[in-house]
Amino acid sequence: MDLKIYNTLSRSKEVFVPVRPGRVGIYTCGPTVYNYAHIGNLRTYIFMDILRRVFAFNGYKVKSVMNITDVGHLLSDADDGDDKMSMAAAEQKKTPEEIAEFYSAAFFRDIARLNVRRPDVTPKATEHIGDMIKIVQALLDKGYAYETDDGIYFDISKFPDYGKLSGANLEEQLAGARVDINTGKRHPADFALWKKAAPNHIMKWPSPWGMGYPGWHIECTAMSNKYLGDVFDIHTGGIDHVPIHHENEIAQAEAWLGKKAVNYWMHSEFMLVDGGKMSKSLGNTYTVDDLAAKGYTPMEFRYMCLNVQYRQKLNFTWEAMAAAKTAYERLSALLYRHKTAPAPGNRPEIEKYLGEFHEAINDDLNVPMAMGVLWKMLRLPAGKDVYDAALVMDKVFALDFDKVASPDHTAEAPPEIREMAEKRREVRRNKNWAESDRLRDEIAAKGYKVLDTADGYRLEKI
Ligand code: AMP
Ligand code: ZN
């Protein structure tokens, strides 16, 4: 079956053709580890995870690489402002290394809780400075870059294709843009490959141009090239990276290599909160822990994300979160019912649903549609075969279907039911089995199943 993905570069859905048959190399721009990841960032990593799972489902051998930015990402994605790592270090009175270590660990913990598989390689920018310097030097040698008092800059006038990813009309965009005199840039869209460090700058390394630190964009080119080769299959990231970061990556990589480096560019849309932007000042940059504090599990959040296709905006509201919780609980209860029912023999409908599921995920990761197929399948009369098919689908959803357990409704059962259950426990102690069975049936008639456990009983809604 064809696997179609939307390529930002061609602005169309394309049938995926790998560089090497049966294999796929995927690079994802990773986090800048100066803060906790918020739910918007996490949506993007859930997309990355679904992407690799869809390829694995199709039998590809996946190699996924995600960098850790622990230097060089300045406050603005262009070349302005302080380094985010140094800023956090100064604020928290720690070293940048301590900040990086703390927030990397928090990041990996968060994605693990969301069943986002850790990429196969997670290189740190600070451990690849030599690789970056090599590319910067090559770009200087080839005449694509120039040196100023402030650093080494990429000269976009030498790369006529600049802007091809976003389709931006550079001239229009830049009419009236100010040229920053401090950097000595020739063109406002020229971007830093390397920055020269002021004496008091903390993170810096020796280079042919004195002590300094890399630009953010060159990190991704150096690390994707090192771990995936000169030409690789897919590069992903959030949609905000299209106009600057990825445009710059394309320019420097193609100028350096003299050919196209990435075949498919895929971008996930943003998460909004209450219909607007997420921002610290609005206090809506929620984390996985913020969700937990309100009683929402990582799986419920993942379920919510899976119900919106990655190229659509996802509007987070607490009402939507509550609805996702209810739906996920209902899903788990249904799955449990199928899990505990015998398989009723050959049911061709199940194969049909699995086929529809496969078609949906192969149509540019239409996971919401695949989820619809699952819900339809769950309406079949209870049977273990349905549960087994749901487990196959869960290789992509990764919503812990293998862990569904009996939902315990004892605490929320009406007092009348609980009294009957107590009474039943009493008569069982006295070995009055006839009365015990009568009470069980009476409880069932009122919509609850009573299950005997080692320490008493449990009530489940029927
Ligand atoms: P950063 O750590 O700031 O580089 O961001 C990490 C990833 O999260 C990037 O791929 C961004 O594109 C993505 N991202 C940032 N904000 C949002 C958002 N509101 N919704 C979805 N993705 C986001
Ligand atoms: Zn990147």
XYZ file of C-alpha atoms and ligand atoms in Angstrom:
486
model
C 0.000 0.000 0.000
C 1.306 3.478 -0.881
C 2.302 5.715 1.984
C 1.480 9.334 1.240
C 2.878 12.280 3.160
C 2.478 16.008 2.720
C 5.713 17.649 1.675
C 5.925 21.311 2.679
C 8.463 21.804 -0.095
C 6.116 20.776 -2.924
C 2.961 21.843 -1.058
C 1.356 18.544 -1.943
C 0.803 15.007 -0.748
C 3.399 12.730 -2.298
C 3.870 8.993 -2.379
C 6.876 8.321 -0.183
C 9.925 6.952 -1.990
C 12.854 6.157 0.324
C 16.500 6.938 -0.363
C 17.304 3.330 0.508
C 14.630 0.672 -0.044
C 12.927 -0.466 3.132
C 14.559 2.206 5.248
C 13.680 5.697 6.369
C 15.822 8.341 8.030
C 13.946 10.994 9.999
C 15.422 14.095 11.587
C 13.446 16.201 14.049
C 14.452 19.543 15.490
C 14.663 18.857 19.189
C 14.053 20.996 22.238
C 16.109 23.894 23.468
C 16.641 22.621 26.977
C 16.307 25.794 29.033
C 12.771 25.189 30.296
C 10.108 22.520 30.694
C 8.407 21.428 27.470
C 4.855 22.778 27.238
C 1.901 20.912 25.773
C 2.343 22.706 22.430
C 5.927 21.463 22.113
C 4.733 18.031 23.156
C 2.104 17.959 20.449
C 4.935 18.335 17.945
C 6.875 15.432 19.500
C 3.747 13.270 19.522
C 3.517 13.968 15.778
C 7.159 12.902 15.381
C 6.349 9.712 17.276
C 3.282 8.910 15.177
C 5.334 9.451 12.034
C 7.978 6.909 12.993
C 5.320 4.437 14.178
C 3.448 4.714 10.870
C 6.663 3.934 8.997
C 7.411 1.009 11.294
C 3.829 -0.233 10.792
C 4.530 -0.241 7.054
C 7.563 -2.437 7.597
C 10.248 0.229 7.275
C 13.378 0.106 9.336
C 13.338 3.545 10.934
C 16.313 5.564 12.098
C 15.220 8.659 13.925
C 17.479 11.440 15.093
C 16.548 14.386 17.278
C 19.060 16.963 18.423
C 19.230 18.568 21.822
C 19.894 22.288 21.515
C 22.043 23.188 24.491
C 23.724 26.242 22.960
C 23.211 28.848 20.263
C 19.429 29.323 20.194
C 19.043 33.039 20.681
C 15.930 34.729 22.019
C 14.656 35.373 18.530
C 14.945 32.623 15.928
C 16.956 35.063 13.835
C 20.184 36.381 15.299
C 18.957 38.718 18.012
C 18.977 38.531 21.759
C 20.746 36.469 24.349
C 21.385 32.760 24.219
C 18.387 31.051 25.858
C 20.674 28.669 27.779
C 22.824 31.448 29.250
C 19.748 33.443 30.181
C 18.190 30.561 32.105
C 21.545 29.856 33.763
C 21.859 33.468 34.949
C 18.254 33.530 36.195
C 18.572 30.283 38.129
C 22.159 30.881 39.283
C 23.341 27.652 37.690
C 25.801 26.801 34.937
C 24.417 26.299 31.413
C 25.488 22.635 31.679
C 23.421 22.166 34.829
C 20.422 23.796 33.140
C 20.832 21.579 30.070
C 21.138 18.423 32.128
C 18.130 19.210 34.299
C 15.750 20.135 31.473
C 16.946 17.350 29.140
C 16.127 14.824 31.850
C 12.733 16.468 32.397
C 12.095 16.393 28.650
C 12.910 12.707 28.257
C 10.761 11.915 31.289
C 7.820 13.838 29.804
C 7.991 12.241 26.381
C 8.306 8.779 27.937
C 5.131 9.412 29.931
C 3.404 10.276 26.643
C 4.618 7.046 24.998
C 6.764 9.075 22.598
C 9.572 6.638 21.825
C 12.971 8.119 22.416
C 14.633 8.717 19.026
C 17.472 6.329 18.171
C 20.066 9.101 18.360
C 19.755 12.273 20.450
C 22.946 14.252 19.808
C 23.763 17.337 21.841
C 24.844 20.482 20.015
C 27.708 21.117 22.464
C 29.235 17.757 21.550
C 29.317 18.557 17.825
C 31.007 21.946 17.684
C 33.868 20.508 15.566
C 31.420 19.208 12.948
C 29.789 22.628 12.749
C 33.092 24.490 12.396
C 33.997 22.192 9.500
C 30.812 23.133 7.595
C 31.210 26.855 8.331
C 34.764 26.726 7.009
C 33.605 24.893 3.871
C 30.933 27.531 3.261
C 33.565 30.275 3.604
C 35.863 28.425 1.216
C 33.068 28.073 -1.339
C 32.218 31.766 -1.128
C 28.778 31.300 0.473
C 29.730 32.987 3.727
C 31.597 36.053 4.910
C 33.205 37.214 8.116
C 32.249 40.343 10.053
C 33.438 41.720 13.410
C 30.534 39.853 14.942
C 30.738 36.421 13.341
C 30.446 34.389 10.159
C 27.305 34.973 8.110
C 25.639 33.066 5.295
C 25.237 35.217 2.205
C 21.738 34.519 0.913
C 22.371 36.492 -2.289
C 24.602 33.570 -3.337
C 21.729 31.105 -2.978
C 19.037 31.998 -5.543
C 16.653 29.346 -4.208
C 16.440 31.048 -0.814
C 12.818 31.050 0.356
C 11.672 27.999 -1.581
C 10.262 26.201 1.455
C 8.009 28.960 2.687
C 7.473 30.477 -0.747
C 8.268 33.820 0.824
C 8.884 36.732 -1.437
C 12.071 37.899 0.121
C 12.162 41.295 -1.532
C 8.664 42.150 -0.318
C 9.330 40.770 3.112
C 12.498 42.741 3.494
C 11.405 46.040 2.028
C 11.885 48.389 4.933
C 13.476 45.774 7.207
C 16.256 47.240 9.237
C 19.846 46.164 8.754
C 21.422 45.548 12.121
C 24.569 47.630 12.060
C 26.079 45.736 15.001
C 26.407 42.515 13.060
C 27.737 44.002 9.849
C 25.360 41.802 7.853
C 25.139 42.639 4.146
C 21.505 41.648 3.853
C 18.926 41.530 6.672
C 18.109 37.865 5.963
C 21.752 36.762 6.039
C 22.090 34.562 9.085
C 24.783 33.684 11.590
C 26.698 30.453 11.103
C 29.092 31.315 13.884
C 29.087 34.096 16.475
C 32.188 35.632 17.988
C 31.924 35.642 21.761
C 32.346 38.707 23.963
C 34.899 38.131 26.759
C 32.154 37.707 29.386
C 30.162 35.209 27.289
C 30.043 31.855 29.126
C 29.541 29.228 26.417
C 32.318 29.522 23.853
C 34.742 27.355 21.925
C 37.972 27.963 20.007
C 37.578 28.273 16.233
C 39.559 29.612 13.265
C 37.748 32.914 13.970
C 38.597 33.124 17.656
C 36.446 32.120 20.633
C 32.785 31.812 19.758
C 29.687 29.661 19.499
C 27.614 28.214 16.671
C 24.457 29.635 15.148
C 21.344 27.604 15.881
C 20.635 26.580 12.270
C 24.056 25.063 11.583
C 23.555 22.656 14.485
C 20.780 20.812 12.707
C 22.678 20.621 9.431
C 25.762 19.248 11.166
C 23.938 16.656 13.260
C 21.442 15.484 10.612
C 24.288 15.055 8.139
C 26.464 13.214 10.622
C 23.831 10.658 11.633
C 21.691 10.357 8.487
C 24.089 11.074 5.623
C 24.307 13.635 2.815
C 20.818 12.898 1.490
C 18.137 11.681 3.837
C 14.403 11.133 3.730
C 12.417 13.303 6.107
C 13.028 16.421 8.166
C 10.327 17.454 10.635
C 9.574 20.195 13.114
C 6.885 22.623 14.181
C 5.355 24.902 11.556
C 7.052 27.970 13.070
C 10.382 26.619 11.797
C 9.422 26.906 8.128
C 10.239 30.555 7.374
C 13.571 30.968 9.172
C 15.150 27.890 10.691
C 14.382 25.399 7.932
C 14.819 27.897 5.129
C 18.296 28.549 6.518
C 19.040 24.854 6.957
C 18.172 24.219 3.307
C 20.336 27.110 2.101
C 23.450 26.159 4.056
C 23.153 22.385 3.497
C 22.570 22.647 -0.248
C 25.289 25.265 -0.642
C 27.718 23.054 1.256
C 26.834 19.741 -0.417
C 26.011 21.092 -3.872
C 22.776 19.074 -3.939
C 19.433 18.599 -2.265
C 19.930 17.177 1.222
C 16.375 16.405 2.367
C 13.639 14.828 0.256
C 10.548 15.538 2.386
C 9.860 18.346 4.832
C 6.995 17.758 7.242
C 5.624 20.265 9.737
C 3.062 19.978 12.473
C 0.631 22.789 13.103
C 0.521 24.698 16.352
C -1.453 24.068 19.446
C -3.542 27.033 20.582
C -4.963 27.566 24.042
C -8.495 28.965 24.242
C -8.180 29.900 20.591
C -5.059 32.021 21.090
C -1.309 31.852 21.329
C 0.436 30.025 24.153
C 2.732 32.314 26.064
C 4.378 32.602 29.418
C 2.819 35.988 30.024
C -0.686 34.523 29.616
C 0.205 31.700 32.029
C -1.067 29.085 29.579
C 2.127 27.225 28.731
C 0.895 24.129 30.545
C 3.150 21.148 31.216
C 2.412 17.454 31.679
C 2.593 18.079 35.442
C 0.003 20.877 35.176
C -2.324 18.405 33.475
C -1.646 15.807 36.174
C -2.429 18.365 38.892
C -5.888 18.725 37.352
C -6.390 14.971 37.204
C -5.542 14.350 33.556
C -3.199 11.533 32.600
C -0.587 11.646 29.832
C -2.590 9.029 27.886
C -5.685 11.241 27.989
C -3.626 14.109 26.597
C -2.126 11.880 23.894
C -5.635 10.722 23.013
C -6.673 14.356 22.630
C -3.738 15.083 20.306
C -4.470 12.018 18.188
C -7.946 13.279 17.429
C -6.705 16.231 15.400
C -4.670 15.616 12.249
C -1.157 17.038 12.555
C -1.650 19.672 9.828
C -4.649 21.179 11.630
C -4.420 23.589 14.519
C -5.339 21.980 17.820
C -7.231 24.219 20.197
C -6.597 23.188 23.787
C -9.297 24.058 26.313
C -9.990 22.479 29.684
C -13.434 21.489 28.373
C -11.820 19.647 25.458
C -9.409 18.002 27.901
C -12.324 16.826 30.060
C -14.112 15.478 26.966
C -10.950 13.604 25.952
C -10.763 12.086 29.437
C -14.358 10.849 29.235
C -13.813 9.448 25.749
C -10.588 7.693 26.731
C -12.260 6.126 29.765
C -15.122 4.937 27.604
C -12.645 3.542 25.092
C -10.784 1.677 27.842
C -14.009 0.230 29.245
C -15.065 -0.987 25.788
C -11.645 -2.484 25.163
C -11.804 -4.282 28.477
C -15.157 -5.762 27.576
C -13.745 -7.156 24.335
C -10.603 -8.352 26.078
C -12.559 -10.450 28.543
C -15.043 -11.935 26.039
C -14.322 -15.143 24.136
C -13.436 -14.880 20.434
C -16.560 -15.787 18.471
C -14.758 -17.388 15.526
C -13.973 -16.014 12.096
C -15.184 -12.419 11.615
C -14.122 -10.954 8.259
C -15.246 -7.466 9.389
C -12.161 -7.255 11.579
C -9.783 -7.610 8.637
C -11.815 -4.962 6.821
C -11.422 -2.548 9.743
C -7.696 -3.227 9.934
C -7.474 -2.434 6.223
C -9.364 0.843 6.670
C -7.114 1.720 9.586
C -4.030 1.124 7.451
C -5.408 3.249 4.624
C -6.151 6.105 6.998
C -2.698 6.235 8.572
C -1.079 5.951 5.141
C -3.036 8.950 3.935
C -0.715 11.584 5.372
C -1.121 10.256 8.925
C -4.867 10.616 9.165
C -4.917 9.352 12.730
C -8.328 10.878 13.607
C -9.844 8.844 10.793
C -7.990 5.741 11.990
C -9.427 6.389 15.448
C -12.906 6.544 13.918
C -12.298 3.090 12.421
C -11.353 1.784 15.864
C -14.549 3.162 17.423
C -16.596 1.543 14.671
C -14.871 -1.781 15.245
C -15.547 -1.603 18.972
C -19.269 -1.614 18.215
C -19.048 -5.249 17.078
C -20.464 -7.794 19.542
C -17.893 -8.354 22.322
C -15.019 -10.625 21.396
C -11.336 -11.083 22.113
C -10.605 -10.856 18.367
C -11.680 -7.191 18.435
C -9.306 -6.538 21.310
C -6.447 -8.242 19.464
C -7.097 -6.085 16.388
C -7.153 -2.977 18.624
C -3.735 -3.989 19.944
C -2.454 -4.050 16.357
C -3.768 -0.503 15.864
C -2.166 0.516 19.135
C 1.252 -0.023 17.579
C 0.546 3.383 16.019
C -1.771 4.994 18.600
C 0.422 3.893 21.539
C -2.400 4.547 23.978
C -1.620 1.663 26.358
C -4.407 -0.612 25.143
C -2.384 -3.529 26.511
C -2.845 -2.096 29.995
C -6.634 -1.711 30.015
C -7.944 -3.040 33.265
C -11.302 -3.505 34.722
C -12.721 -0.122 35.596
C -13.539 -0.056 39.290
C -16.734 1.889 39.964
C -17.201 0.916 43.604
C -16.663 4.387 45.002
C -19.124 6.096 42.694
C -21.881 3.458 42.837
C -25.135 4.705 44.440
C -25.421 3.968 48.204
C -28.284 1.551 47.586
C -26.054 -0.637 45.393
C -23.157 -0.463 47.814
C -25.475 -1.515 50.672
C -26.597 -4.540 48.684
C -22.992 -5.420 47.920
C -22.125 -5.138 51.631
C -25.056 -7.327 52.517
C -23.898 -9.866 49.949
C -20.466 -9.927 51.515
C -22.110 -10.616 54.873
C -24.232 -13.534 53.595
C -21.198 -15.023 51.824
C -19.356 -15.032 55.134
C -22.218 -17.152 56.424
C -21.981 -19.330 53.322
C -25.512 -18.467 52.253
C -24.767 -18.924 48.573
C -28.374 -18.802 47.402
C -28.887 -15.355 48.924
C -25.486 -14.248 47.601
C -26.548 -15.184 44.056
C -29.899 -13.471 44.462
C -28.224 -10.245 45.546
C -25.730 -10.480 42.676
C -28.630 -10.700 40.217
C -30.466 -7.835 41.887
C -27.342 -5.677 41.672
C -26.916 -6.648 38.009
C -30.516 -5.676 37.308
C -29.614 -2.198 38.572
C -26.659 -1.913 36.168
C -23.660 -3.126 38.215
C -21.550 -6.228 38.127
C -20.141 -7.343 41.476
C -16.775 -9.067 41.316
C -15.294 -10.909 44.284
C -11.721 -10.009 45.108
C -9.194 -11.191 47.666
C -10.163 -8.432 50.090
C -13.887 -8.175 49.375
C -15.524 -7.083 46.154
C -15.474 -4.501 43.398
C -18.334 -2.959 41.461
C -18.224 -2.359 37.741
C -20.784 -0.579 35.605
C -22.341 -2.939 33.075
P 11.713 24.901 21.051
O 12.186 24.080 22.225
O 11.242 26.248 21.431
O 12.725 24.921 19.935
O 10.413 24.174 20.485
C 10.350 22.790 20.353
C 9.366 22.382 19.283
O 8.029 22.747 19.657
C 9.598 23.034 17.930
O 9.499 22.033 16.921
C 8.487 24.055 17.786
O 8.121 24.207 16.454
C 7.381 23.387 18.571
N 6.375 24.311 19.121
C 6.558 25.466 19.798
N 5.386 26.020 20.172
C 4.408 25.185 19.739
C 2.969 25.179 19.801
N 2.280 26.149 20.399
N 2.310 24.141 19.238
C 2.991 23.144 18.626
N 4.331 23.082 18.524
C 5.043 24.086 19.076
Zn 16.536 22.314 13.595
